[in-house]
Short mmCIF file of C-alpha atoms and ligand atoms in Angstrom, two decimals:
data_model
loop_
_atom_site.label_atom_id
_atom_site.label_comp_id
_atom_site.label_asym_id
_atom_site.label_seq_id
_atom_site.Cartn_x
_atom_site.Cartn_y
_atom_site.Cartn_z
CA UNK A 1 75.79 -45.34 -84.47
CA UNK A 2 73.09 -43.90 -81.91
CA UNK A 3 69.77 -44.74 -82.53
CA UNK A 4 68.78 -40.78 -83.06
CA UNK A 5 71.17 -39.18 -85.65
CA UNK A 6 71.71 -35.32 -84.43
CA UNK A 7 69.94 -33.51 -87.32
CA UNK A 8 67.13 -36.49 -87.96
CA UNK A 9 64.91 -33.81 -87.84
CA UNK A 10 66.04 -30.56 -89.66
CA UNK A 11 63.67 -28.57 -91.33
CA UNK A 12 60.89 -30.19 -89.47
CA UNK A 13 58.02 -28.69 -87.33
CA UNK A 14 56.37 -30.07 -83.65
CA UNK A 15 53.32 -29.15 -82.23
CA UNK A 16 54.21 -30.39 -78.35
CA UNK A 17 51.32 -29.75 -75.72
CA UNK A 18 52.06 -29.61 -72.00
CA UNK A 19 55.16 -28.46 -72.59
CA UNK A 20 55.24 -26.50 -69.76
CA UNK A 21 56.70 -29.69 -67.27
CA UNK A 22 57.27 -32.75 -67.16
CA UNK A 23 56.81 -35.63 -70.16
CA UNK A 24 55.86 -32.77 -72.90
CA UNK A 25 58.96 -30.51 -71.22
CA UNK A 26 60.99 -33.30 -72.42
CA UNK A 27 59.74 -34.52 -75.49
CA UNK A 28 59.60 -31.05 -77.27
CA UNK A 29 63.81 -30.41 -75.61
CA UNK A 30 63.94 -33.89 -77.61
CA UNK A 31 62.61 -33.30 -80.91
CA UNK A 32 64.43 -29.27 -80.71
CA UNK A 33 67.82 -31.13 -79.57
CA UNK A 34 67.94 -32.97 -83.73
CA UNK A 35 66.70 -29.92 -84.66
CA UNK A 36 63.18 -29.50 -84.72
CA UNK A 37 61.44 -26.50 -85.21
CA UNK A 38 58.95 -27.11 -81.71
CA UNK A 39 56.02 -24.90 -80.95
CA UNK A 40 55.09 -24.99 -77.21
CA UNK A 41 51.71 -25.07 -75.93
CA UNK A 42 50.22 -25.50 -72.27
CA UNK A 43 48.56 -22.27 -70.32
CA UNK A 44 51.98 -21.78 -67.77
CA UNK A 45 53.46 -18.68 -70.18
CA UNK A 46 56.10 -17.95 -67.77
CA UNK A 47 57.25 -21.66 -66.86
CA UNK A 48 56.73 -22.15 -71.20
CA UNK A 49 59.79 -18.91 -71.50
CA UNK A 50 61.91 -20.98 -69.70
CA UNK A 51 61.36 -24.39 -71.70
CA UNK A 52 62.13 -22.06 -74.52
CA UNK A 53 65.10 -20.76 -72.99
CA UNK A 54 66.80 -24.52 -72.00
CA UNK A 55 65.82 -24.90 -75.65
CA UNK A 56 67.35 -22.15 -77.22
CA UNK A 57 70.59 -22.08 -75.46
CA UNK A 58 71.17 -25.62 -77.07
CA UNK A 59 70.53 -24.52 -80.79
CA UNK A 60 67.59 -25.62 -80.78
CA UNK A 61 64.07 -23.53 -81.72
CA UNK A 62 61.32 -23.23 -80.72
CA UNK A 63 58.45 -20.75 -80.37
CA UNK A 64 55.13 -20.73 -77.78
CA UNK A 65 51.91 -20.43 -77.52
CA UNK A 66 50.03 -19.75 -74.35
CA UNK A 67 46.76 -22.84 -74.42
CA UNK A 68 44.33 -24.31 -73.30
CA UNK A 69 43.70 -28.06 -74.56
CA UNK A 70 39.73 -27.52 -72.70
CA UNK A 71 38.57 -24.89 -74.62
CA UNK A 72 38.01 -25.73 -78.69
CA UNK A 73 38.88 -21.83 -80.11
CA UNK A 74 42.41 -22.04 -78.24
CA UNK A 75 43.44 -24.97 -79.77
CA UNK A 76 42.05 -24.59 -82.87
CA UNK A 77 43.81 -21.63 -82.62
CA UNK A 78 47.33 -23.24 -81.74
CA UNK A 79 47.93 -25.05 -85.37
CA UNK A 80 46.89 -21.65 -87.28
CA UNK A 81 49.82 -19.67 -84.00
CA UNK A 82 52.06 -23.24 -85.09
CA UNK A 83 51.26 -22.31 -89.56
CA UNK A 84 52.31 -19.12 -88.40
CA UNK A 85 55.50 -19.52 -87.01
CA UNK A 86 56.85 -22.24 -89.53
CA UNK A 87 54.66 -23.04 -91.88
CA UNK A 88 55.16 -26.02 -91.94
CA UNK A 89 53.43 -29.47 -89.66
CA UNK A 90 55.33 -32.49 -89.03
CA UNK A 91 54.80 -33.62 -85.26
CA UNK A 92 51.46 -33.56 -83.15
CA UNK A 93 52.08 -35.26 -79.74
CA UNK A 94 49.31 -34.84 -77.41
CA UNK A 95 50.22 -35.48 -74.29
CA UNK A 96 48.17 -32.33 -72.14
CA UNK A 97 46.74 -34.04 -69.19
CA UNK A 98 44.87 -34.40 -66.20
CA UNK A 99 44.04 -36.79 -63.55
CA UNK A 100 40.50 -36.32 -61.30
CA UNK A 101 41.00 -39.57 -58.11
CA UNK A 102 38.79 -40.36 -56.23
CA UNK A 103 35.63 -43.17 -55.07
CA UNK A 104 33.27 -42.66 -58.36
CA UNK A 105 30.58 -41.68 -55.19
CA UNK A 106 32.87 -39.04 -54.51
CA UNK A 107 32.90 -37.16 -57.40
CA UNK A 108 30.69 -35.11 -60.59
CA UNK A 109 29.91 -34.07 -63.47
CA UNK A 110 31.73 -31.35 -63.36
CA UNK A 111 34.81 -32.90 -63.05
CA UNK A 112 33.89 -35.76 -65.67
CA UNK A 113 33.43 -32.95 -68.63
CA UNK A 114 37.23 -31.45 -67.19
CA UNK A 115 38.71 -34.36 -67.48
CA UNK A 116 37.79 -35.27 -71.13
CA UNK A 117 37.42 -32.17 -72.37
CA UNK A 118 41.09 -31.27 -71.82
CA UNK A 119 42.43 -35.78 -72.17
CA UNK A 120 40.18 -36.67 -75.28
CA UNK A 121 38.37 -33.98 -76.46
CA UNK A 122 41.73 -31.61 -76.52
CA UNK A 123 43.53 -33.51 -78.65
CA UNK A 124 40.41 -34.92 -80.78
CA UNK A 125 39.87 -31.05 -82.13
CA UNK A 126 43.84 -30.67 -82.60
CA UNK A 127 44.10 -33.58 -84.55
CA UNK A 128 40.68 -32.69 -86.77
CA UNK A 129 43.12 -29.65 -87.49
CA UNK A 130 45.72 -30.68 -88.13
CA UNK A 131 45.28 -33.30 -89.93
CA UNK A 132 45.26 -31.21 -93.16
CA UNK A 133 48.04 -29.83 -92.81
CA UNK A 134 50.09 -33.70 -91.99
CA UNK A 135 48.65 -34.69 -95.17
CA UNK A 136 51.68 -32.28 -96.96
CA UNK A 137 53.91 -33.55 -96.54
CA UNK A 138 55.10 -37.29 -96.58
CA UNK A 139 55.40 -38.35 -93.87
CA UNK A 140 53.93 -37.35 -90.50
CA UNK A 141 52.95 -37.71 -86.92
CA UNK A 142 50.87 -37.99 -84.62
CA UNK A 143 51.60 -38.87 -81.47
CA UNK A 144 49.14 -39.49 -78.58
CA UNK A 145 49.99 -39.81 -75.00
CA UNK A 146 48.18 -42.17 -73.32
CA UNK A 147 48.66 -44.50 -69.77
CA UNK A 148 48.62 -47.62 -68.44
CA UNK A 149 45.26 -47.36 -68.53
CA UNK A 150 44.31 -46.61 -72.04
CA UNK A 151 43.64 -49.69 -71.72
CA UNK A 152 43.31 -51.34 -67.73
CA UNK A 153 41.28 -50.07 -65.26
CA UNK A 154 42.97 -49.03 -61.13
CA UNK A 155 39.83 -48.01 -58.46
CA UNK A 156 39.32 -44.22 -58.16
CA UNK A 157 40.49 -43.59 -61.47
CA UNK A 158 37.40 -44.52 -63.66
CA UNK A 159 36.80 -40.62 -64.88
CA UNK A 160 40.76 -40.13 -66.24
CA UNK A 161 40.61 -44.27 -67.25
CA UNK A 162 37.46 -43.10 -68.95
CA UNK A 163 38.99 -40.17 -70.65
CA UNK A 164 42.57 -42.27 -71.25
CA UNK A 165 40.43 -44.36 -72.74
CA UNK A 166 38.43 -42.50 -75.20
CA UNK A 167 41.56 -41.09 -76.00
CA UNK A 168 43.34 -44.39 -77.42
CA UNK A 169 40.21 -44.90 -79.71
CA UNK A 170 39.84 -42.60 -81.18
CA UNK A 171 43.67 -43.20 -81.78
CA UNK A 172 43.86 -46.15 -82.74
CA UNK A 173 40.42 -45.34 -85.49
CA UNK A 174 42.91 -41.76 -87.21
CA UNK A 175 45.68 -44.42 -86.96
CA UNK A 176 43.95 -46.57 -89.84
CA UNK A 177 41.67 -43.07 -92.09
CA UNK A 178 45.11 -41.95 -92.30
CA UNK A 179 47.55 -44.38 -92.51
CA UNK A 180 47.08 -44.01 -96.70
CA UNK A 181 47.82 -40.72 -97.05
CA UNK A 182 51.43 -40.84 -95.28
CA UNK A 183 50.56 -39.78 -91.24
CA UNK A 184 51.26 -42.73 -88.68
CA UNK A 185 49.32 -41.79 -85.33
CA UNK A 186 50.37 -43.46 -81.87
CA UNK A 187 49.46 -43.76 -78.71
CA UNK A 188 52.31 -43.78 -76.50
CA UNK A 189 51.35 -45.64 -73.17
CA UNK A 190 53.43 -45.25 -70.03
CA UNK A 191 52.45 -45.67 -67.11
CA UNK A 192 54.65 -44.39 -63.94
CA UNK A 193 56.68 -41.29 -64.90
CA UNK A 194 58.81 -39.12 -62.29
CA UNK A 195 56.17 -36.06 -62.89
CA UNK A 196 53.96 -34.05 -60.59
CA UNK A 197 50.94 -35.90 -62.30
CA UNK A 198 51.50 -39.16 -60.64
CA UNK A 199 52.70 -37.66 -57.72
CA UNK A 200 49.24 -36.11 -56.87
CA UNK A 201 48.23 -39.65 -58.24
CA UNK A 202 50.21 -42.02 -56.44
CA UNK A 203 52.09 -40.40 -53.27
CA UNK A 204 52.98 -43.74 -52.37
CA UNK A 205 55.10 -44.40 -54.87
CA UNK A 206 58.94 -44.73 -53.70
CA UNK A 207 60.31 -41.73 -56.76
CA UNK A 208 63.17 -44.13 -57.30
CA UNK A 209 61.31 -46.45 -58.58
CA UNK A 210 59.37 -43.67 -61.74
CA UNK A 211 60.56 -43.83 -65.36
CA UNK A 212 62.10 -40.38 -66.08
CA UNK A 213 60.06 -38.70 -68.49
CA UNK A 214 64.00 -38.35 -70.64
CA UNK A 215 62.13 -41.86 -71.41
CA UNK A 216 59.27 -41.08 -72.53
CA UNK A 217 60.94 -38.08 -75.45
CA UNK A 218 63.36 -41.32 -76.45
CA UNK A 219 60.27 -43.20 -77.54
CA UNK A 220 58.90 -40.41 -78.74
CA UNK A 221 62.34 -39.10 -80.89
CA UNK A 222 62.50 -42.54 -82.26
CA UNK A 223 58.52 -42.67 -83.39
CA UNK A 224 58.23 -39.76 -85.49
CA UNK A 225 62.12 -40.39 -86.75
CA UNK A 226 61.61 -44.08 -88.10
CA UNK A 227 61.73 -44.34 -91.68
CA UNK A 228 60.17 -47.38 -93.46
CA UNK A 229 56.57 -49.44 -93.66
CA UNK A 230 55.76 -50.47 -90.77
CA UNK A 231 52.64 -49.70 -88.41
CA UNK A 232 53.41 -48.72 -85.42
CA UNK A 233 50.24 -47.97 -83.48
CA UNK A 234 50.47 -49.11 -79.11
CA UNK A 235 53.18 -48.68 -77.19
CA UNK A 236 52.72 -49.88 -73.61
CA UNK A 237 56.20 -48.74 -71.70
CA UNK A 238 56.17 -49.79 -67.87
CA UNK A 239 58.79 -48.79 -64.37
CA UNK A 240 60.81 -51.83 -64.20
CA UNK A 241 59.83 -52.44 -61.20
CA UNK A 242 56.04 -53.08 -61.80
CA UNK A 243 54.71 -56.29 -63.91
CA UNK A 244 54.21 -55.02 -68.12
CA UNK A 245 50.94 -54.86 -67.29
CA UNK A 246 49.68 -56.17 -64.37
N1 LIG B 1 53.57 -38.71 -65.86
C1 LIG B 1 52.54 -40.29 -65.07
O1 LIG B 1 53.06 -41.38 -64.45
C2 LIG B 1 52.04 -40.77 -66.28
C3 LIG B 1 51.24 -41.79 -67.00
C4 LIG B 1 50.53 -42.48 -67.73
C5 LIG B 1 50.56 -40.95 -68.37
N2 LIG B 1 50.06 -39.69 -67.95
C6 LIG B 1 49.76 -39.67 -69.00
O2 LIG B 1 51.80 -38.34 -69.51
C7 LIG B 1 50.15 -37.24 -69.95
C8 LIG B 1 51.95 -35.37 -68.72
O3 LIG B 1 51.61 -35.33 -68.02
P1 LIG B 1 52.44 -35.75 -66.62
O4 LIG B 1 52.67 -37.01 -66.00
O5 LIG B 1 54.45 -35.11 -67.62
O6 LIG B 1 52.09 -34.55 -66.36
P2 LIG B 1 52.08 -33.34 -65.71
O7 LIG B 1 53.78 -33.15 -65.22
O8 LIG B 1 51.39 -32.73 -64.34
O9 LIG B 1 52.61 -32.10 -67.17
C9 LIG B 1 51.32 -31.67 -67.55
C10 LIG B 1 51.66 -31.76 -68.61
O10 LIG B 1 50.35 -30.85 -69.59
C11 LIG B 1 49.62 -29.15 -69.45
N3 LIG B 1 48.49 -28.99 -69.58
C12 LIG B 1 47.41 -29.68 -68.21
N4 LIG B 1 46.71 -29.39 -68.31
C13 LIG B 1 46.45 -28.56 -69.88
C14 LIG B 1 44.99 -27.23 -69.73
N5 LIG B 1 43.82 -27.69 -69.78
N6 LIG B 1 45.26 -26.73 -71.74
C15 LIG B 1 46.60 -27.21 -71.99
N7 LIG B 1 47.49 -28.25 -70.77
C16 LIG B 1 47.34 -28.44 -69.93
C17 LIG B 1 50.36 -28.89 -68.17
O11 LIG B 1 50.11 -27.65 -68.18
P3 LIG B 1 49.68 -26.04 -67.70
O12 LIG B 1 49.96 -26.04 -66.18
O13 LIG B 1 50.91 -24.99 -68.15
O14 LIG B 1 49.16 -24.92 -68.03
C18 LIG B 1 51.25 -29.08 -68.02
O15 LIG B 1 52.32 -29.41 -69.01
C19 LIG B 1 48.98 -36.83 -69.27
O16 LIG B 1 48.61 -36.71 -70.68
C20 LIG B 1 49.26 -37.29 -68.93
O17 LIG B 1 47.83 -38.09 -68.39
C21 LIG B 1 51.84 -39.44 -67.55
#
């Protein structure tokens, strides 16, 4: 029997940020393939339309909203647009993110503010706006995509690392806060996945040893289709060629 049944998410609706490419695209396609209606959110409308076309061609349901996670009004509007399109919200995947890398002494506060706005402040706003709607379901899920740097630190990644630690902290606090409301809040923290982001951040890595975005999507699917009372909070997932927590 498949781990996740084909129609496991029938009648449920999700927001996936950063759905225009990479991990977010794979998550959106994976959710839709299991019956979930998906609101795709990112800045690149043309790329999102391609993802929407792909989902619809496979018989799934998707809408798009142009959203800049660094802009509060845009993030607030994303929840409103989703409710207008679908009438309910069951799953929120905070996946959009980016990094600026380099030595501390050549970084600046503009870079700090930009990364924190998208990777930490945006997901905070989205969680804040989504929770009242998620609470209406008997079981709902938030999946925040962290990173190995949610719990570790690497040279020349101070700003990105700080943003992912912030997201991790918020995730832990919110998980406890809404636990009794039937909302499960998960931090999913991958190592190297073969996307644009990693080819910029780690051009030294051999792409053949990286994980595929679909592998991360499979874990999201598992999390949002689980039945039972167990609470899964932090999940670390690493490429096979790296030491798991090195
Ligand atoms: N790849 C890895 O090895 C890896 C490892 C650990 C964690 N992660 C995390 O996984 C998540 C997805 O990354 P990825 O590897 O798939 O990277 P990616 O291919 O570069 O995709 C990033 C996504 O985030 C969106 N995004 C970036 N800035 C945005 C903004 N201001 N507003 C709205 N959307 C924005 C992009 O869409 P638009 O450009 O269209 O806005 C794009 O869809 C990120 O949070 C990243 O930190 C990745």
